[in-house]
XYZ file of C-alpha atoms in Angstrom:
728
model
C -0.307 -0.113 0.112
C 1.287 3.809 -0.767
C 1.998 6.014 2.074
C 0.061 8.959 2.719
C 2.869 11.229 1.495
C 3.229 8.915 -1.715
C -0.939 9.490 -2.332
C -0.668 13.140 -1.897
C 2.002 13.571 -3.894
C 0.397 11.830 -6.524
C -2.854 13.941 -5.916
C -0.948 17.089 -6.326
C 0.426 16.017 -9.551
C -3.326 15.181 -10.796
C -4.325 18.713 -9.764
C -1.215 20.219 -11.592
C -2.308 18.033 -14.888
C -5.676 19.352 -14.857
C -4.503 23.068 -13.998
C -3.003 23.055 -17.616
C -5.999 24.238 -18.457
C -5.919 27.422 -16.554
C -3.152 28.904 -18.819
C -3.708 30.443 -22.336
C -1.990 28.659 -25.456
C 1.888 29.612 -25.853
C 1.000 31.765 -28.806
C -1.548 33.814 -26.848
C 0.938 33.896 -24.146
C 3.439 35.777 -26.330
C 0.806 37.832 -28.184
C -0.457 39.183 -24.589
C 3.148 40.096 -23.498
C 3.969 41.557 -26.831
C 0.845 43.630 -26.749
C 1.812 45.044 -23.379
C 5.076 45.722 -24.436
C 6.728 43.768 -22.235
C 10.166 42.032 -22.439
C 10.687 38.318 -21.529
C 13.321 39.386 -19.036
C 10.885 41.820 -17.587
C 8.555 39.063 -16.698
C 11.408 36.621 -15.851
C 12.266 39.010 -13.288
C 9.087 39.597 -11.747
C 8.559 35.769 -11.519
C 12.102 35.152 -10.083
C 12.877 32.801 -12.947
C 15.156 32.912 -16.138
C 14.119 34.880 -19.376
C 14.795 31.233 -21.166
C 11.942 29.882 -19.379
C 9.485 32.521 -20.365
C 10.327 31.809 -23.871
C 9.844 28.148 -23.309
C 6.570 28.835 -21.847
C 5.623 30.878 -25.225
C 6.734 28.414 -27.068
C 5.026 25.177 -25.773
C 8.637 23.602 -24.861
C 7.786 23.498 -20.959
C 4.981 24.499 -18.855
C 5.562 26.687 -15.615
C 5.512 24.799 -12.256
C 4.289 26.266 -8.741
C 5.072 28.890 -7.534
C 5.480 30.699 -10.845
C 2.486 28.637 -12.538
C -0.134 30.539 -10.473
C 1.743 34.244 -10.420
C 2.253 33.442 -14.207
C -1.829 32.857 -14.986
C -2.491 36.012 -12.724
C -0.188 38.105 -14.988
C -1.692 36.458 -18.068
C -5.542 37.083 -17.176
C -4.980 40.821 -16.059
C -3.379 41.110 -19.466
C -5.865 39.319 -21.465
C -8.491 41.599 -19.859
C -6.429 44.972 -21.067
C -6.001 43.441 -24.335
C -8.212 41.233 -26.033
C -7.489 39.454 -29.013
C -9.095 40.769 -32.307
C -12.209 39.077 -33.453
C -10.503 38.283 -36.743
C -7.788 36.548 -34.922
C -8.043 33.004 -33.123
C -6.176 33.266 -29.689
C -4.453 29.633 -30.296
C -2.422 30.763 -33.617
C -0.373 33.685 -34.460
C -1.964 35.955 -36.875
C 0.717 35.521 -39.475
C 2.528 32.463 -39.371
C 6.117 32.844 -38.629
C 8.773 31.362 -40.780
C 12.258 31.731 -41.634
C 12.231 32.582 -44.885
C 9.041 34.864 -44.726
C 10.024 38.594 -45.700
C 6.697 40.814 -46.746
C 6.661 41.980 -50.215
C 6.941 45.725 -50.932
C 3.236 45.503 -52.206
C 1.765 44.623 -48.743
C 4.365 46.241 -46.279
C 6.687 49.203 -46.483
C 10.232 48.322 -47.056
C 11.446 49.565 -43.745
C 9.468 47.226 -41.793
C 9.847 43.338 -42.750
C 9.527 40.442 -40.803
C 12.728 39.727 -39.080
C 13.451 35.914 -40.269
C 14.716 33.595 -37.371
C 17.335 30.504 -37.967
C 15.909 27.299 -39.025
C 14.832 25.246 -36.196
C 14.460 21.387 -35.596
C 11.254 19.925 -36.463
C 8.656 19.505 -33.982
C 9.002 15.506 -33.992
C 12.208 16.220 -32.533
C 11.277 19.149 -30.053
C 11.832 16.988 -26.885
C 15.274 18.467 -26.291
C 18.365 16.717 -24.567
C 19.012 16.715 -20.943
C 22.424 16.807 -19.708
C 21.515 18.220 -16.015
C 18.831 18.350 -13.366
C 18.071 21.865 -14.760
C 15.400 21.403 -17.923
C 17.554 20.221 -20.674
C 16.656 22.618 -23.246
C 15.409 26.570 -23.326
C 14.106 28.864 -25.623
C 16.287 31.659 -26.593
C 14.560 35.187 -26.728
C 12.958 36.091 -29.894
C 13.858 33.115 -31.837
C 10.775 31.387 -33.200
C 10.651 27.614 -34.289
C 8.844 26.793 -37.273
C 7.863 23.651 -38.516
C 10.732 22.452 -40.875
C 11.859 19.565 -43.087
C 13.195 16.291 -41.677
C 16.583 17.058 -40.425
C 19.332 14.226 -40.048
C 18.938 12.891 -36.884
C 22.724 13.078 -35.658
C 22.407 16.684 -36.182
C 19.046 17.369 -35.081
C 20.356 20.461 -32.643
C 21.936 22.272 -35.770
C 25.644 22.826 -36.904
C 26.745 24.756 -34.268
C 26.188 26.277 -30.726
C 27.483 29.378 -28.656
C 28.569 28.098 -25.315
C 28.177 30.967 -22.676
C 28.795 30.665 -18.723
C 26.368 32.569 -16.594
C 26.284 32.159 -12.660
C 28.735 29.269 -13.142
C 26.190 27.546 -15.516
C 27.529 26.670 -18.747
C 24.977 26.825 -21.807
C 24.834 26.274 -25.429
C 22.771 28.387 -27.850
C 22.019 26.548 -30.595
C 19.880 26.791 -34.180
C 16.193 28.175 -33.648
C 16.901 29.169 -29.806
C 17.444 26.272 -28.119
C 19.596 26.453 -25.306
C 21.279 23.264 -23.932
C 22.843 22.992 -20.483
C 26.791 21.881 -20.598
C 28.065 19.346 -18.212
C 31.499 19.579 -18.975
C 34.046 20.813 -16.962
C 37.017 21.130 -19.253
C 37.524 21.643 -22.962
C 38.390 18.096 -23.313
C 35.283 17.241 -21.823
C 33.408 19.737 -23.950
C 34.838 18.255 -26.861
C 33.737 14.514 -25.748
C 30.135 16.049 -24.759
C 29.777 17.798 -28.364
C 30.719 14.702 -30.109
C 28.528 12.191 -27.982
C 25.711 13.953 -26.949
C 25.477 17.766 -28.105
C 23.818 16.106 -31.717
C 25.850 18.899 -33.440
C 27.041 19.003 -37.148
C 25.634 19.389 -40.622
C 24.949 16.826 -43.395
C 27.627 16.628 -46.768
C 26.947 18.958 -49.520
C 27.870 16.287 -52.224
C 27.865 12.531 -52.562
C 31.578 11.754 -52.061
C 31.764 14.686 -49.283
C 32.145 14.628 -45.637
C 29.749 15.493 -42.993
C 30.548 18.915 -41.680
C 32.317 18.695 -38.086
C 30.326 20.640 -35.178
C 31.328 23.969 -34.514
C 31.534 25.317 -30.667
C 31.766 28.999 -30.582
C 33.182 30.420 -26.981
C 32.343 33.336 -25.352
C 34.538 35.256 -23.175
C 32.930 33.872 -20.073
C 33.145 30.293 -21.545
C 36.935 30.724 -22.036
C 37.166 32.176 -18.307
C 35.195 29.067 -17.366
C 37.610 26.576 -19.298
C 40.821 28.174 -18.224
C 41.724 30.126 -21.335
C 42.614 33.723 -21.849
C 40.041 36.173 -22.536
C 42.351 37.863 -25.401
C 45.451 36.665 -26.792
C 48.927 38.568 -25.953
C 50.625 40.338 -28.541
C 53.276 37.741 -28.953
C 50.234 34.921 -29.305
C 48.309 37.138 -31.542
C 51.377 37.324 -34.182
C 51.911 33.632 -33.832
C 47.832 32.964 -34.218
C 47.687 30.541 -30.912
C 48.500 30.183 -27.730
C 51.745 28.410 -26.415
C 52.355 24.878 -26.807
C 52.758 24.454 -23.034
C 49.438 25.885 -22.093
C 47.373 23.734 -19.539
C 44.467 23.443 -21.594
C 46.437 21.831 -24.623
C 48.272 19.739 -21.740
C 45.036 18.651 -21.023
C 43.873 17.689 -24.755
C 47.098 15.874 -24.929
C 46.368 13.753 -21.699
C 43.045 13.053 -23.116
C 44.456 12.089 -26.446
C 43.177 14.901 -28.708
C 45.222 16.421 -31.073
C 45.287 20.068 -32.880
C 46.433 20.719 -36.415
C 49.400 22.534 -37.432
C 47.642 25.813 -36.736
C 47.944 24.985 -33.248
C 45.167 26.294 -30.356
C 44.133 29.602 -32.098
C 41.130 31.481 -33.019
C 39.952 28.655 -35.291
C 40.901 25.326 -33.521
C 40.192 22.014 -34.814
C 40.702 19.230 -32.202
C 40.210 15.879 -33.255
C 41.489 11.875 -33.116
C 42.539 10.144 -35.994
C 39.304 8.609 -38.141
C 38.322 5.176 -37.316
C 36.639 3.731 -40.327
C 34.168 6.587 -41.760
C 33.642 7.852 -38.198
C 35.378 11.306 -37.638
C 36.048 12.542 -34.091
C 36.435 16.225 -34.990
C 35.231 19.464 -33.191
C 36.151 23.021 -34.202
C 36.053 25.915 -31.939
C 35.448 29.546 -32.948
C 36.818 31.964 -30.409
C 35.765 35.873 -31.460
C 37.429 37.483 -28.660
C 40.590 36.069 -30.327
C 39.715 37.763 -33.766
C 38.138 34.764 -34.968
C 35.113 36.636 -36.591
C 37.469 39.509 -38.485
C 35.357 42.564 -38.214
C 35.867 43.285 -41.885
C 33.709 40.501 -42.740
C 31.535 40.065 -39.759
C 30.867 43.332 -38.613
C 30.089 43.647 -34.996
C 28.926 39.815 -34.804
C 31.641 39.159 -31.909
C 29.822 41.482 -29.962
C 26.449 39.921 -29.808
C 24.711 38.193 -27.420
C 24.820 34.157 -27.288
C 21.360 33.892 -28.648
C 21.862 36.492 -31.422
C 25.399 35.323 -32.654
C 23.990 31.585 -32.880
C 21.399 32.826 -34.762
C 23.588 34.889 -37.250
C 25.930 31.910 -37.604
C 23.180 29.380 -37.961
C 21.998 31.273 -41.169
C 25.274 31.619 -42.577
C 25.897 27.739 -41.900
C 22.148 26.649 -43.275
C 22.676 28.788 -46.352
C 26.486 28.626 -47.216
C 28.124 25.756 -44.976
C 29.500 25.427 -41.095
C 32.169 28.078 -40.844
C 35.595 26.325 -41.271
C 37.607 29.511 -40.651
C 38.018 33.031 -42.307
C 35.231 33.798 -44.610
C 38.162 32.983 -47.118
C 38.904 29.676 -45.708
C 35.251 28.875 -45.808
C 35.075 29.960 -49.414
C 37.466 27.346 -50.419
C 36.410 24.945 -48.286
C 33.116 25.041 -49.830
C 34.662 24.379 -53.354
C 36.177 21.426 -51.856
C 32.701 20.435 -50.442
C 31.032 20.056 -53.803
C 34.109 18.560 -55.510
C 35.934 16.360 -53.458
C 39.227 15.221 -54.179
C 38.368 11.433 -54.022
C 35.420 9.026 -53.827
C 34.764 5.394 -53.403
C 35.287 2.917 -56.448
C 32.993 0.379 -57.551
C 33.762 -3.081 -55.427
C 36.535 -5.174 -56.734
C 36.703 -8.995 -57.307
C 36.620 -9.196 -53.448
C 34.000 -6.578 -52.741
C 36.157 -3.762 -51.279
C 36.040 -0.552 -52.429
C 39.167 1.908 -52.978
C 39.991 5.681 -52.968
C 39.806 6.848 -56.735
C 39.962 10.552 -58.402
C 36.589 12.178 -58.278
C 35.852 13.351 -61.696
C 35.193 17.054 -61.933
C 37.819 17.750 -58.604
C 41.078 19.078 -58.365
C 42.330 16.070 -57.400
C 44.231 15.156 -53.919
C 47.793 16.336 -55.387
C 48.970 20.197 -56.135
C 49.680 20.418 -59.803
C 52.656 23.051 -61.063
C 51.207 26.245 -62.389
C 52.685 28.015 -65.754
C 55.776 30.071 -65.457
C 53.688 32.965 -66.553
C 51.111 32.030 -63.680
C 53.352 31.839 -61.302
C 53.364 35.207 -58.561
C 56.692 36.843 -57.983
C 58.972 34.643 -55.528
C 57.674 31.344 -56.707
C 59.997 28.556 -56.726
C 59.354 28.217 -60.873
C 61.135 31.743 -60.812
C 64.229 31.402 -58.268
C 66.528 31.339 -61.420
C 65.552 34.888 -62.418
C 67.933 37.783 -61.630
C 67.582 39.042 -58.214
C 66.015 42.084 -59.102
C 64.350 41.692 -62.264
C 60.899 42.830 -62.448
C 58.369 41.060 -65.031
C 56.373 42.655 -67.405
C 53.096 41.722 -68.992
C 54.612 39.489 -71.644
C 56.417 37.236 -68.880
C 53.479 36.971 -66.300
C 49.835 36.579 -66.395
C 48.208 39.954 -65.019
C 44.485 39.864 -64.695
C 43.232 41.925 -62.175
C 40.021 44.080 -61.561
C 39.490 47.615 -62.633
C 41.394 50.493 -61.050
C 40.723 53.408 -63.783
C 39.592 56.943 -64.013
C 39.806 60.095 -66.452
C 39.538 63.611 -66.165
C 35.620 64.636 -67.015
C 34.857 66.321 -70.619
C 33.649 69.856 -71.005
C 30.257 68.413 -71.642
C 30.685 66.598 -68.604
C 31.546 68.957 -66.366
C 28.066 71.054 -67.813
C 26.592 67.802 -65.813
C 24.787 68.059 -62.214
C 25.728 64.812 -60.637
C 28.316 62.019 -60.406
C 26.180 58.843 -59.938
C 28.024 55.457 -59.351
C 26.357 52.037 -59.773
C 27.673 49.113 -58.465
C 27.354 44.941 -59.921
C 25.918 42.905 -57.359
C 28.340 39.684 -56.513
C 30.368 40.616 -59.315
C 32.909 37.959 -58.986
C 30.521 35.366 -58.099
C 28.608 36.107 -61.542
C 32.058 35.964 -63.318
C 32.400 32.349 -61.922
C 28.981 31.479 -63.209
C 29.664 28.949 -66.077
C 33.187 29.365 -66.362
C 34.961 26.771 -67.755
C 38.372 26.111 -66.018
C 41.285 24.049 -65.916
C 41.285 20.725 -63.499
C 44.882 19.566 -64.053
C 48.273 20.593 -64.936
C 48.848 22.949 -67.896
C 50.190 22.003 -71.531
C 52.694 24.428 -73.455
C 51.875 25.051 -76.788
C 54.048 26.839 -79.469
C 52.022 28.922 -82.197
C 48.441 27.795 -80.938
C 45.160 28.440 -82.975
C 43.262 30.486 -80.358
C 39.962 28.186 -79.049
C 37.746 30.414 -76.624
C 36.692 27.306 -75.147
C 39.650 25.971 -74.033
C 41.269 27.490 -70.487
C 44.619 28.550 -70.148
C 47.047 31.577 -70.630
C 47.822 32.772 -74.231
C 50.725 35.282 -75.116
C 49.101 37.304 -77.645
C 49.528 40.941 -79.198
C 46.202 42.877 -78.775
C 47.346 46.346 -79.181
C 45.512 46.673 -82.768
C 42.222 46.071 -81.049
C 40.597 49.988 -81.530
C 37.837 50.535 -79.184
C 36.696 53.414 -81.935
C 34.823 50.725 -84.020
C 33.982 47.659 -82.327
C 31.537 44.953 -82.890
C 28.258 44.662 -80.706
C 26.122 42.121 -82.295
C 26.448 39.748 -85.385
C 27.711 41.546 -88.189
C 26.739 45.210 -86.489
C 29.611 47.694 -85.983
C 29.622 50.993 -83.988
C 31.740 53.605 -83.737
C 32.551 55.019 -80.420
C 34.695 57.619 -79.023
C 37.447 55.141 -77.990
C 39.501 57.978 -75.822
C 36.853 57.688 -73.204
C 36.679 53.995 -72.774
C 39.192 51.717 -70.746
C 40.900 49.039 -72.384
C 39.111 45.747 -71.742
C 42.840 44.264 -71.311
C 44.514 45.680 -68.805
C 43.723 46.706 -65.106
C 44.480 50.481 -65.546
C 42.654 50.870 -68.855
C 45.828 51.572 -70.384
C 45.855 50.198 -74.191
C 48.507 47.467 -74.711
C 51.735 48.080 -76.455
C 52.642 44.674 -77.480
C 52.212 40.940 -76.464
C 51.223 40.092 -73.033
C 49.825 37.392 -71.392
C 46.250 37.029 -71.138
C 43.425 34.463 -69.501
C 41.092 32.889 -72.060
C 37.973 35.218 -71.485
C 40.087 38.425 -72.246
C 41.462 36.954 -75.648
C 37.866 35.735 -76.646
C 36.453 39.319 -75.986
C 39.139 40.571 -78.431
C 37.336 37.949 -81.087
C 33.862 39.303 -79.914
C 34.680 42.250 -80.435
C 35.549 41.829 -84.265
C 39.239 41.670 -84.265
C 41.590 38.771 -85.166
C 44.329 37.058 -82.717
C 47.213 35.356 -83.399
C 48.748 33.899 -80.139
C 52.613 33.089 -80.027
C 52.248 30.664 -77.664
C 50.099 29.258 -74.744
C 49.861 27.257 -71.346
C 46.325 25.419 -71.725
C 44.724 22.881 -69.911
C 42.899 20.045 -71.857
C 41.321 18.677 -68.707
C 38.762 21.329 -67.816
C 35.164 21.768 -66.391
C 32.738 24.048 -64.627
C 34.284 23.337 -61.374
C 32.902 26.819 -59.736
C 28.996 26.097 -60.798
C 27.870 24.543 -57.460
C 29.774 26.856 -55.539
C 28.258 29.894 -57.317
C 24.870 28.357 -57.062
C 25.281 28.240 -53.027
C 26.493 31.220 -52.520
C 24.130 32.868 -55.285
C 21.191 31.329 -53.207
C 22.332 32.425 -49.748
C 22.616 35.918 -51.052
C 19.338 36.237 -52.672
C 17.228 34.475 -49.814
C 19.257 36.735 -47.228
C 18.426 39.744 -49.004
C 14.600 38.818 -49.762
C 14.289 38.038 -45.825
C 15.782 41.778 -45.782
C 12.821 43.038 -47.918
C 14.587 43.132 -51.208
C 13.552 40.329 -53.830
C 14.412 39.335 -57.123
C 12.281 40.433 -60.163
C 11.249 43.702 -58.597
C 10.610 46.703 -60.718
C 13.395 48.883 -61.109
C 11.943 51.922 -58.959
C 10.542 49.271 -56.267
C 13.788 47.879 -56.165
C 15.723 51.248 -55.438
C 13.090 51.704 -52.774
C 13.983 48.396 -51.011
C 17.669 48.854 -51.350
C 16.958 51.808 -49.281
C 18.130 51.275 -45.646
C 17.916 47.495 -45.848
C 20.498 47.267 -43.386
C 18.642 48.765 -40.516
C 15.749 46.502 -40.895
C 17.742 43.506 -39.469
C 21.434 44.335 -38.725
C 22.267 40.539 -37.849
C 21.117 39.562 -41.253
C 23.120 42.152 -42.705
C 25.778 40.587 -41.247
C 25.055 37.564 -43.110
C 24.842 39.439 -46.340
C 28.378 40.589 -45.969
C 29.659 37.594 -44.551
C 28.725 35.984 -47.516
C 29.792 38.594 -50.077
C 33.415 37.983 -48.417
C 33.477 34.429 -48.725
C 32.877 34.798 -52.516
C 36.185 36.963 -52.620
C 38.234 35.271 -50.033
C 37.704 32.291 -51.573
C 38.771 33.222 -54.927
C 41.871 35.185 -53.472
C 42.967 32.023 -51.651
C 43.372 30.336 -55.161
C 46.612 32.190 -55.119
C 47.493 32.633 -51.401
C 50.628 34.481 -51.073
C 53.290 33.540 -48.107
C 52.188 34.667 -44.672
C 55.499 35.283 -42.919
C 57.077 32.080 -41.430
C 60.495 32.819 -42.080
C 59.666 32.789 -45.938
C 62.207 33.774 -48.376
C 62.043 34.505 -52.171
C 62.249 31.255 -54.320
C 61.377 28.873 -51.565
C 57.608 26.973 -51.350
C 55.379 28.284 -48.894
C 52.504 26.175 -47.080
C 49.932 27.152 -49.754
C 51.338 25.801 -52.877
C 51.126 22.156 -50.963
C 47.143 22.465 -51.703
C 45.470 21.131 -54.744
C 43.482 24.353 -54.162
C 46.213 26.658 -54.884
C 45.326 27.501 -58.269
C 46.453 30.836 -59.822
C 44.855 30.147 -63.250
C 41.302 29.816 -61.840
C 41.145 32.830 -60.029
C 43.061 34.915 -63.126
C 40.106 33.146 -65.091
C 37.409 34.490 -62.930
C 38.639 38.105 -62.587
C 39.519 38.191 -66.173
C 35.598 37.293 -66.821
C 34.226 39.747 -64.554
C 36.261 42.719 -65.930
C 35.025 41.758 -69.784
C 31.235 41.033 -68.168
C 31.601 44.943 -67.147
C 33.353 46.230 -70.116
C 30.765 44.526 -72.552
C 27.911 46.438 -70.741
C 29.772 49.476 -70.632
C 30.002 49.074 -74.682
C 26.476 48.452 -75.078
C 25.723 51.397 -72.548
C 27.918 53.824 -74.621
C 26.869 52.472 -78.140
C 22.984 53.053 -77.007
C 23.311 56.334 -74.939
C 26.347 57.841 -75.885
C 27.408 58.064 -72.084
C 30.763 56.950 -70.823
C 31.989 55.967 -67.570
C 34.200 58.229 -66.029
C 35.663 56.244 -63.274
C 35.576 52.303 -62.453
C 37.121 50.577 -59.423
C 36.245 46.796 -59.639
C 32.573 46.251 -59.773
C 31.866 49.812 -59.334
C 31.097 52.446 -62.173
C 30.336 56.304 -62.381
C 28.672 58.419 -64.551
C 28.295 62.148 -65.135
C 24.858 62.707 -65.421
C 21.833 65.466 -64.665
C 19.799 63.146 -62.539
C 20.700 61.711 -58.950
C 19.079 58.490 -59.416
C 20.342 55.550 -61.746
C 16.603 55.504 -63.372
C 17.820 59.187 -64.922
C 20.577 57.509 -67.348
C 19.974 53.662 -67.435
C 17.830 53.217 -70.580
C 14.703 51.464 -70.319
C 11.966 50.816 -72.272
C 8.194 49.969 -70.885
C 10.114 48.752 -67.875
C 12.659 46.702 -69.912
C 16.375 47.436 -69.582
C 19.077 47.663 -72.698
C 19.600 44.178 -73.635
C 23.216 43.340 -72.631
C 23.486 46.539 -70.744
C 23.034 47.650 -67.246
C 20.006 46.345 -65.418
C 18.705 47.460 -61.948
C 18.485 44.046 -59.767
C 19.452 42.009 -56.803
C 20.622 39.292 -58.842
C 24.495 38.745 -59.347
C 25.499 40.421 -62.096
C 22.775 43.046 -61.927
C 23.351 46.428 -60.628
C 22.291 48.742 -57.695
C 23.007 52.209 -56.923
C 26.463 52.612 -55.205
C 26.117 56.764 -54.457
C 25.454 60.340 -55.745
C 27.602 63.191 -55.551
C 27.671 66.544 -57.150
C 30.121 66.908 -59.832
C 31.647 69.837 -58.333
C 32.383 67.685 -55.274
C 34.381 65.563 -57.887
C 36.554 68.604 -59.473
C 36.964 69.862 -55.880
C 38.356 66.423 -54.867
C 40.836 66.098 -57.514
C 41.704 69.872 -57.354
C 42.570 69.394 -53.650
C 44.674 66.276 -54.044
C 46.288 67.670 -57.475
C 44.815 64.404 -59.025
C 43.256 65.090 -62.477
C 42.485 61.006 -62.483
C 41.750 60.334 -59.225
C 39.437 57.579 -59.080
C 36.030 59.285 -57.740
C 34.493 55.609 -57.783
C 36.393 54.705 -54.915
C 34.715 57.896 -52.730
C 31.381 57.850 -54.628
C 29.497 55.972 -51.790
C 29.520 58.716 -49.074
C 31.957 61.345 -50.881
C 34.277 61.394 -47.843
C 37.957 61.435 -49.045
C 40.397 61.609 -46.221
C 43.690 60.638 -47.982
C 44.657 59.568 -51.276
C 46.792 56.227 -52.055
C 50.187 56.483 -53.992
C 50.020 60.233 -54.405
C 46.690 60.103 -56.546
């Protein structure tokens, strides 16, 4: 027979169960709080509980218990009397479903007030969280919804990453969708064990032969203190990029048989044990206070609260990939994720599979570049005289535009300088581009093939921009003196043979001129290696901009209105946009990474050369195509309107016009842009408004710095000129 106390406890439990009906549904609890303009923190303080607990009550993950339950019920009853539900709303459901991708169209909401999206959450079927302590195992972070999502891999049901923070001695891991887990680990080795065995963090592979992404743990300053790590690196440690090998945490890892990669324990530390079969045992740490999240690319992300930082990084991870280091490192890793160097072979006679080359990848072994593709200091050039300066007839020099010219008399009578900027120009340049996959082959007196990637030594000085072909059998006459050459970054006309990537030479043929290469380094093994990479980054960019109220295929005027103040609508998502752009540029830059100290001397190899992804030819081809794409639009615009650019910096072009808006000079007919010219829009390759200044401003700046050809595109955005590089 049960004792009296047991019976009373059972009755109390039954009463508590019946008492569940005294509270309104979770969505109504949230509505009432927001209607009263109360924060979860305010309610938590009054009820003597944690903010995360209030968030759980508002999403239905947990229910309040006495004594907070009675007080919470009274609060909601009072709020319901003051803020009754509208007649057209059901109190049990939100008036508008909250989904991650929901962003109001401009036709139904002002551009400055889009709904703030949240990071994708675990599906409802997995809502019961992991519990690793006596406290509730999961808590909902403030201002994070948990919308229904597609089925996810149960191995990674808590998302790709977690931000670990310590408050009042309690360590918590903030995950995707606002989920917060209790962390029982008391040291870095035990934190790694917990992450791999219990946290259910990670991300599925992006391609068939690829590997699942390792879980990422972000350590806040309080977590660093909790686990015996410095909050900030000393000057010596910062220069070395790591803490000393003798640090107590590194000794703890060694005693637990955990290893570190060659980069050591730095801002992006990888902790692993050798893989056993197909199972990987690896966790990556990100330490913002050690400058892991570079402010040039991540803005103020490192200063965000744990829940907000988890949300921001989760959006990036879900749309790009789990960060593997800097945005540049992640950009390069994304290429490899889509094209792993090896794959499993078909079973042999014994039924075993072997590792073999994965077609379409760069392979697992590095290949030597062509001598003309090698940057200065490369081992291929070690026999050159010490102070020899290579000319463009000796090296491939494909870079972005940095060109400007003085204004004409007619342009000086215009009122404004208007800058337009190409969206994700280098990503657009990579789209559909055929690049070399293997080693180059040297060819003497080759016949130019526009479909064959490589470097070509050819004389393009005869190409005259005063007469060019803009369509089949259609030639136009232009003022070539007002146009930059498409063949050089400074826009100067070539004066003899030089090395060019395939897209540059192909454009000379497109303009209607014959080319006769002297020699070439071509790659017969080639493919569209960057297509999946481009598609992933394009979709990430467009989805995030859509969340910020800027949709693709908007009418030009609506697009300009939507772009006005887009960053202010959700500063965290704006950081994601910047990070996506930095992933594009940084990933391409990594293809020709230069020495990074380490006692390197000219003529000696450096670490990056050992990677199969060290491919300066691919970088050159992308930059070449990007510059050519821009020049093609400039020529089409000049042929149709008679307007010529006055300055170009990379993907920004400045025109002297009377109006203040791009709509005042970009030719549109019945809402349709000039075919092949500039088009306003958010898609990669289309343009947005960069900035407008008065012509008098431009002339005044040039006069102030005594620089008639100062590149005004560099300063067109806000008109601020504090200094001029190289005496421009």
